[in-house]
Short mmCIF file of C-alpha atoms and ligand atoms in Angstrom, two decimals:
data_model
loop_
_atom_site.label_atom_id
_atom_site.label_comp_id
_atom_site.label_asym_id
_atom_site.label_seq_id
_atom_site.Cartn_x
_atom_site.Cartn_y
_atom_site.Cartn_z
CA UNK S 1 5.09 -17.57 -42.47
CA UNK S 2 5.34 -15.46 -45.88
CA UNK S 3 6.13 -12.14 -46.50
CA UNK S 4 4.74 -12.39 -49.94
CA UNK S 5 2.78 -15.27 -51.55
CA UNK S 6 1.76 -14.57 -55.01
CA UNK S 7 -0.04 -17.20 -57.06
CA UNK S 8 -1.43 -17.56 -60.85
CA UNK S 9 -0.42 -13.75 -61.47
CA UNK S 10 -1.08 -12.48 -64.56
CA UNK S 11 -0.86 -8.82 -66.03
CA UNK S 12 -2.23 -7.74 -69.44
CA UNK S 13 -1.89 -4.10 -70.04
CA UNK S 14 -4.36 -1.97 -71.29
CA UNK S 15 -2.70 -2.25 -75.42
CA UNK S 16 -3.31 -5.71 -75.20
CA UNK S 17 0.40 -6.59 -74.35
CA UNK S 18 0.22 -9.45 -71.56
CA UNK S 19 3.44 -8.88 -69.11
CA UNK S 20 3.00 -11.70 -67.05
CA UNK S 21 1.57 -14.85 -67.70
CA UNK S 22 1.04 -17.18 -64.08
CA UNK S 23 3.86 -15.76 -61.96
CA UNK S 24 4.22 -18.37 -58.46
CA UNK S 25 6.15 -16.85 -55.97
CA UNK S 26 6.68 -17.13 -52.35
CA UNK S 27 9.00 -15.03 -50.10
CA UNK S 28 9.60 -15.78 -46.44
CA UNK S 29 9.27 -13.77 -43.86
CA UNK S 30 13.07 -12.51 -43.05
CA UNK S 31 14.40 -13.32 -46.10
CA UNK S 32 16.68 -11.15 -48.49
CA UNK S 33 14.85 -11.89 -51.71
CA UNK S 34 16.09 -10.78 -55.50
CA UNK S 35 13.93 -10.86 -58.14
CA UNK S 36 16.68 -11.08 -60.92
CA UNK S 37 15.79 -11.04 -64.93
CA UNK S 38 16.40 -9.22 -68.27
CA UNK S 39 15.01 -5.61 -68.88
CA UNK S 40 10.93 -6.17 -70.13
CA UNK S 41 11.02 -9.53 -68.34
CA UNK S 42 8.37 -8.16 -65.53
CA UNK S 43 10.14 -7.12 -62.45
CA UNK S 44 8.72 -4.02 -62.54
CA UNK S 45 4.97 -5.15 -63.59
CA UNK S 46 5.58 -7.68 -60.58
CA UNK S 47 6.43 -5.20 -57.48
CA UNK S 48 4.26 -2.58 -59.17
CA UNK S 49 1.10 -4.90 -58.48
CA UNK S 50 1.88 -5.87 -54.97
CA UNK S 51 2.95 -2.20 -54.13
CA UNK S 52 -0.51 -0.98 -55.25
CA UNK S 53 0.83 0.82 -58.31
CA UNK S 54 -0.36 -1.21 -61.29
CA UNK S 55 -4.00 -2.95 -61.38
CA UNK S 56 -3.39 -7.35 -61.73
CA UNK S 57 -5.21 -8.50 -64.44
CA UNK S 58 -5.99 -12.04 -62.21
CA UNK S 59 -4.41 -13.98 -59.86
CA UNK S 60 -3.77 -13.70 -55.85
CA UNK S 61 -1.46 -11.81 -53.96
CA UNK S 62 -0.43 -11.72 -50.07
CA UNK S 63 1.50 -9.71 -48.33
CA UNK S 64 2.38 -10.24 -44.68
CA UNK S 65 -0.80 -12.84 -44.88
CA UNK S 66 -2.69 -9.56 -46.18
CA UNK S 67 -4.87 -10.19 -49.05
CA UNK S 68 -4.40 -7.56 -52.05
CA UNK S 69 -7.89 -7.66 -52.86
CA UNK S 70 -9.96 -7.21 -49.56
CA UNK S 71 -7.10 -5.76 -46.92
CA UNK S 72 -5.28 -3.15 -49.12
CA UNK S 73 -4.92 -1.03 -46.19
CA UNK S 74 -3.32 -3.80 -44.53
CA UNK S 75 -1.13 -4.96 -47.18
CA UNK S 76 0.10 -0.80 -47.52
CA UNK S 77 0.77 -0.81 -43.84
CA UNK S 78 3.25 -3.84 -43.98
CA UNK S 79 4.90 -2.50 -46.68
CA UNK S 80 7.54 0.19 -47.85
CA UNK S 81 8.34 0.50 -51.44
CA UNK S 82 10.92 2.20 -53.08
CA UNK S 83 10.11 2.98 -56.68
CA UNK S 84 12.72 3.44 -59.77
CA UNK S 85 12.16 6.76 -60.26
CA UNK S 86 12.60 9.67 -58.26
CA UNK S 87 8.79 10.91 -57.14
CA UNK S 88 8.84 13.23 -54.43
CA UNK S 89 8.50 17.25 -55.33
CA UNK S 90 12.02 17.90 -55.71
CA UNK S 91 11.37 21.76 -54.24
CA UNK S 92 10.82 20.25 -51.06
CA UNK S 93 13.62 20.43 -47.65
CA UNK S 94 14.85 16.93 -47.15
CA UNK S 95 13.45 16.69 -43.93
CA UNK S 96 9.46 18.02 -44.97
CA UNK S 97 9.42 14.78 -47.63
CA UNK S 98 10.43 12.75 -44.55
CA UNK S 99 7.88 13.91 -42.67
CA UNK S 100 5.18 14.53 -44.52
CA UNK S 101 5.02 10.92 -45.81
CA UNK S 102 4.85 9.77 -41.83
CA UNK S 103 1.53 12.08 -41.95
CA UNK S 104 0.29 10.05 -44.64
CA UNK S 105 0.77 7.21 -42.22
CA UNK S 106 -0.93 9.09 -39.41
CA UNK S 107 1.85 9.38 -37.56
CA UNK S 108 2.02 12.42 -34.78
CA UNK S 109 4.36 15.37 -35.68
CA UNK S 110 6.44 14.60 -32.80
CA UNK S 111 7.20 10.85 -33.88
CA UNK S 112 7.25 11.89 -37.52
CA UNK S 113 10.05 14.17 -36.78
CA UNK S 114 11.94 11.54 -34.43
CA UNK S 115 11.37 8.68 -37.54
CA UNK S 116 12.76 11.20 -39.70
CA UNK S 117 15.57 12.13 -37.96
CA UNK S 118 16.09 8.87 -37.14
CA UNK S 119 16.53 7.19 -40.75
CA UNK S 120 18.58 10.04 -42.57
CA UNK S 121 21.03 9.92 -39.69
CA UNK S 122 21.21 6.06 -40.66
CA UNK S 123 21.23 6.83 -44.54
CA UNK S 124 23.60 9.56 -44.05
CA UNK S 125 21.53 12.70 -45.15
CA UNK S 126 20.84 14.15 -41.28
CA UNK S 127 23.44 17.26 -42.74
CA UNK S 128 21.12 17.50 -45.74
CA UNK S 129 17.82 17.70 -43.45
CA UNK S 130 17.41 20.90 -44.65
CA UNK S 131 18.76 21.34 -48.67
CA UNK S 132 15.99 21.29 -51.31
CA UNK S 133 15.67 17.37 -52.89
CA UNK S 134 16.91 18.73 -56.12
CA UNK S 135 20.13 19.48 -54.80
CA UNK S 136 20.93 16.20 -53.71
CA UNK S 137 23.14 13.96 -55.75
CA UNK S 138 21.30 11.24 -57.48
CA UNK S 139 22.89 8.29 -54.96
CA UNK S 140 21.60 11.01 -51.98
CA UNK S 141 17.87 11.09 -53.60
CA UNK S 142 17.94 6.99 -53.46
CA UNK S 143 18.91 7.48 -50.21
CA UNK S 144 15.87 9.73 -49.19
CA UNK S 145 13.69 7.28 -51.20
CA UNK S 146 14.64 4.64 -48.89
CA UNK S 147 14.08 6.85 -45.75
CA UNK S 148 11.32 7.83 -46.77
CA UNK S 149 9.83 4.21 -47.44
CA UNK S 150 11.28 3.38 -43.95
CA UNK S 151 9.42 6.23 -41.61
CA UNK S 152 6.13 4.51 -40.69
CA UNK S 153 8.53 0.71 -39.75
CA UNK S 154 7.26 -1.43 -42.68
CA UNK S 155 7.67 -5.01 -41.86
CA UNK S 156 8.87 -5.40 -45.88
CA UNK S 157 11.16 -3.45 -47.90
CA UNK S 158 10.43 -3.82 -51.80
CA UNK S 159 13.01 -1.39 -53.90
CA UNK S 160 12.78 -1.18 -57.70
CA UNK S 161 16.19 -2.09 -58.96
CA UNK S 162 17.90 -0.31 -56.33
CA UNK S 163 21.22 0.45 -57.42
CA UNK S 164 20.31 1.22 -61.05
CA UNK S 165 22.68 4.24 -62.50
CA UNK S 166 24.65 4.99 -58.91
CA UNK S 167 28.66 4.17 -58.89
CA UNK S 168 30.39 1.32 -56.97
CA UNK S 169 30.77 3.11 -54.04
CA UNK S 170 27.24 3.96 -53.44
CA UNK S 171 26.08 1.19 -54.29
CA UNK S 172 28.22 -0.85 -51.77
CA UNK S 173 27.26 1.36 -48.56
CA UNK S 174 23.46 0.97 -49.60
CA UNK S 175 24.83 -3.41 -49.81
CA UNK S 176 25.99 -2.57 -46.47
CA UNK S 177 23.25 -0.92 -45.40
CA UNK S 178 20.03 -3.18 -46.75
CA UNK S 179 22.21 -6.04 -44.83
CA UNK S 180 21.88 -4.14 -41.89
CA UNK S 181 18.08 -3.13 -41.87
CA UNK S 182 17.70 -7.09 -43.13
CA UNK S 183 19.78 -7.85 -40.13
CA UNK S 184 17.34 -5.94 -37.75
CA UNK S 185 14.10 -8.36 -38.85
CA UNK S 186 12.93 -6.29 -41.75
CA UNK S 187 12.00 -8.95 -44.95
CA UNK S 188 14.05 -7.02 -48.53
CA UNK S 189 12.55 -7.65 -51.76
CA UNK S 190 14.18 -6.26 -54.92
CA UNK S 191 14.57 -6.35 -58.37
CA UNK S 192 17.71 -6.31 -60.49
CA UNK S 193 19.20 -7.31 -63.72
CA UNK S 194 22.64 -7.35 -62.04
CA UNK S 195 23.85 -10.88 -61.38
CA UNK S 196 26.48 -9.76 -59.01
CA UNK S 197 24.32 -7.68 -56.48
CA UNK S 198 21.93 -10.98 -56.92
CA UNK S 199 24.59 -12.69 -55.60
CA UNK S 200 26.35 -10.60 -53.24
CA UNK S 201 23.38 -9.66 -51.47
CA UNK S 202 20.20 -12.02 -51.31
CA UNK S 203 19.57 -15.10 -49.72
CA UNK S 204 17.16 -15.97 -52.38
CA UNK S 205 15.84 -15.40 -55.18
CA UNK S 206 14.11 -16.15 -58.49
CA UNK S 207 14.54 -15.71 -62.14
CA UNK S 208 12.11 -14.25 -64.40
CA UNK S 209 11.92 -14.10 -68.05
CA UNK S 210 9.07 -13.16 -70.43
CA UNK S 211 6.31 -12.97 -67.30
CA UNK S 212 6.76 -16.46 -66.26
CA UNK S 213 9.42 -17.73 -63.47
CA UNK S 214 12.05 -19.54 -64.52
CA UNK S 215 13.84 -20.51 -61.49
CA UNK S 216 13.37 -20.51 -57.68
CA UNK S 217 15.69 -20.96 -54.89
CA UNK S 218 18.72 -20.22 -52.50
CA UNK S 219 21.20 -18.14 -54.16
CA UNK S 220 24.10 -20.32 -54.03
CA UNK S 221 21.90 -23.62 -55.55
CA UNK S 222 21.29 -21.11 -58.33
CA UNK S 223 24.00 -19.22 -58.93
CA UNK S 224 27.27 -21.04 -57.61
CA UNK S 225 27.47 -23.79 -61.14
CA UNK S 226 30.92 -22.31 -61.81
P1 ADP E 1 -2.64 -0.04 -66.13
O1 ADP E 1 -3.19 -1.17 -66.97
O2 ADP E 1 -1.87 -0.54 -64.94
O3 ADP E 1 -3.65 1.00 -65.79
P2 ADP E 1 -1.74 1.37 -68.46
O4 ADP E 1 -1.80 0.32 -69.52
O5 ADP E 1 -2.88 2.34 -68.38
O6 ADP E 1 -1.51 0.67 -67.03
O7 ADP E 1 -0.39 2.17 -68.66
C1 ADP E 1 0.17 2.98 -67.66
C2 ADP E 1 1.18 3.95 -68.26
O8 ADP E 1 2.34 3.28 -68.80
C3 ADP E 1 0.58 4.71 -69.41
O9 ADP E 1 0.87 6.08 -69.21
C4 ADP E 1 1.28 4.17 -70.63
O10 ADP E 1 1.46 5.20 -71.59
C5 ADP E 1 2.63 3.75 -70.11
N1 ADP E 1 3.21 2.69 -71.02
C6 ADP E 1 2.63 2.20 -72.12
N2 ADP E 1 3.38 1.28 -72.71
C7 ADP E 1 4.49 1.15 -71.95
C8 ADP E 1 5.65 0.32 -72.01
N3 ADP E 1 5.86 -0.56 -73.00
N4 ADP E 1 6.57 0.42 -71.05
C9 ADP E 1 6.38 1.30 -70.05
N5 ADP E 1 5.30 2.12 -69.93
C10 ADP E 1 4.37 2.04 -70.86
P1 ADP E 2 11.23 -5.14 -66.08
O1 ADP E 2 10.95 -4.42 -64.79
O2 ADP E 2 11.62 -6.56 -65.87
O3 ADP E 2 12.20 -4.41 -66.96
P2 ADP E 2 8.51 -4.40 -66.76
O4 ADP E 2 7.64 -5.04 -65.75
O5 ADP E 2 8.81 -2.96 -66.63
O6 ADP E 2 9.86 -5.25 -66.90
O7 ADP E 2 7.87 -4.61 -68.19
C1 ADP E 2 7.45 -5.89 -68.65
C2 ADP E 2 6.91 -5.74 -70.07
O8 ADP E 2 5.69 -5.01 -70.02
C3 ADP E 2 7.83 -4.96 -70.99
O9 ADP E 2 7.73 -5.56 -72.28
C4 ADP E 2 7.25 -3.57 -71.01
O10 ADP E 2 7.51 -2.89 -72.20
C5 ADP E 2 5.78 -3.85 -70.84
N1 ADP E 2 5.07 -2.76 -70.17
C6 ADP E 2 5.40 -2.19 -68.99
N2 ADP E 2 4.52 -1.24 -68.66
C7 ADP E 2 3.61 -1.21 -69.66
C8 ADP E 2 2.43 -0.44 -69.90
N3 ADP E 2 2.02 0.47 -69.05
N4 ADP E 2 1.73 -0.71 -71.04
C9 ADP E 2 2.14 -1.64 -71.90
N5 ADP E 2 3.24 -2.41 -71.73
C10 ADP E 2 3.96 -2.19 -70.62
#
């Protein structure tokens, strides 16, 4: 079964400007999935649609079988998303953000603060529980966005070029540890415009240029034409 099915997707913006133009894309469920491309090529417009952040202009999307259109709630529910940009209130104790999002969820205080505890002891911030966000180094606050996305057990991870702006080392435990969470069952969806993390990391993946796919397939068929 799919993870994510998206068919005839397209995206005009509100000046006119028409971002993607029939986007086809299928993820399987399990897979470690890259959506790789230049910098205005779509990524964003792409995730941003199936993560409830930016209105389609027409086409279908499914996630976890979930239709966009009539089981929202659903589709939400199956999901965690990790934007690009930091978005939490930066004032806020590490652990509270954690937390509060599992309320959003409707999870009980108890099993919020279990989840929470939990997931920054895996990301490594469980001796930050208690520091404001906006003290937290900026690979930290990725960090806390992925907890964060993780607390209510999303069946799909989607992150917004992960890795973007955080140094090697960072960005090799957070390799390390979206292996591991893939490892455990849970499908990972992201965007980058770095060939090597395509390559390093995902299973699959496909190429997008100007809002239309270029390419789809296993990484190595892809990628490996040295
Ligand atoms: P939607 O059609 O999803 O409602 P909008 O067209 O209203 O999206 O734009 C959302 C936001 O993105 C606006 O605040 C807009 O100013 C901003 N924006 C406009 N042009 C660009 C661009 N080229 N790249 C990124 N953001 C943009
Ligand atoms: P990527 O994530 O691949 O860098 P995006 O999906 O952010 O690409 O953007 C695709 C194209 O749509 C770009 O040309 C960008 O400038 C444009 N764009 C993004 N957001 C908006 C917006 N709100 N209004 C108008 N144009 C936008």
């Amino acid at each position: 079964s799919y993870a994510l099915e998206i068919s005839n997707l397209t995206k005009v913006y509100d000046n006119g400007f028409q971002a993607l133009k029939g986007v086809e894309l299928n993820v399987q469920q399990g897979d470690f999935f890259a959506l790789l491309g230049p910098n205005g090529a779509g990524k964003s417009t792409t995730l941003g649609i199936v993560s409830s952040l930016v209105n389609k202009t027409q086409g279908v999307v499914k996630v976890n079988g979930f239709d966009l259109d009539t089981e929202r709630e659903q589709v939400k529910r199956s999901l965690g998303v990790v934007p690009q940009e930091f978005n939490f209130n930066s004032f806020e104790k590490v652990i509270d953000i954690i937390v509060q999002q599992a309320g959003y969820y409707g999870l009980p205080t108890k099993l919020a603060l279990q989840r929470a505890e939990k997931y920054l002891k895996q990301l490594d911030l469980w001796d930050k529980r208690n520091n404001q966000a906006v003290m937290l180094s900026g690979g930290m606050k990725r960090r806390l966005m992925i907890a964060r996305a993780l607390v209510h057990e999303p069946k799909i991870l989607i992150l917004d070029e992960p890795t973007a702006g955080v140094d090697i080392e960072i960005r090799r435990s957070m390799w390390r540890f979206l292996t591991e969470l893939n490892a455990q069952g849970i499908t990972i969806i992201l965007t980058t415009h770095y060939l090597e993390e395509a390559e390093s990391l995902c299973r699959n993946l496909a190429i997008i240029g100007a809002g239309n796919i270029i390419a789809q397939g296993a990484t190595k068929d892809l990628l490996n034409e040295k």
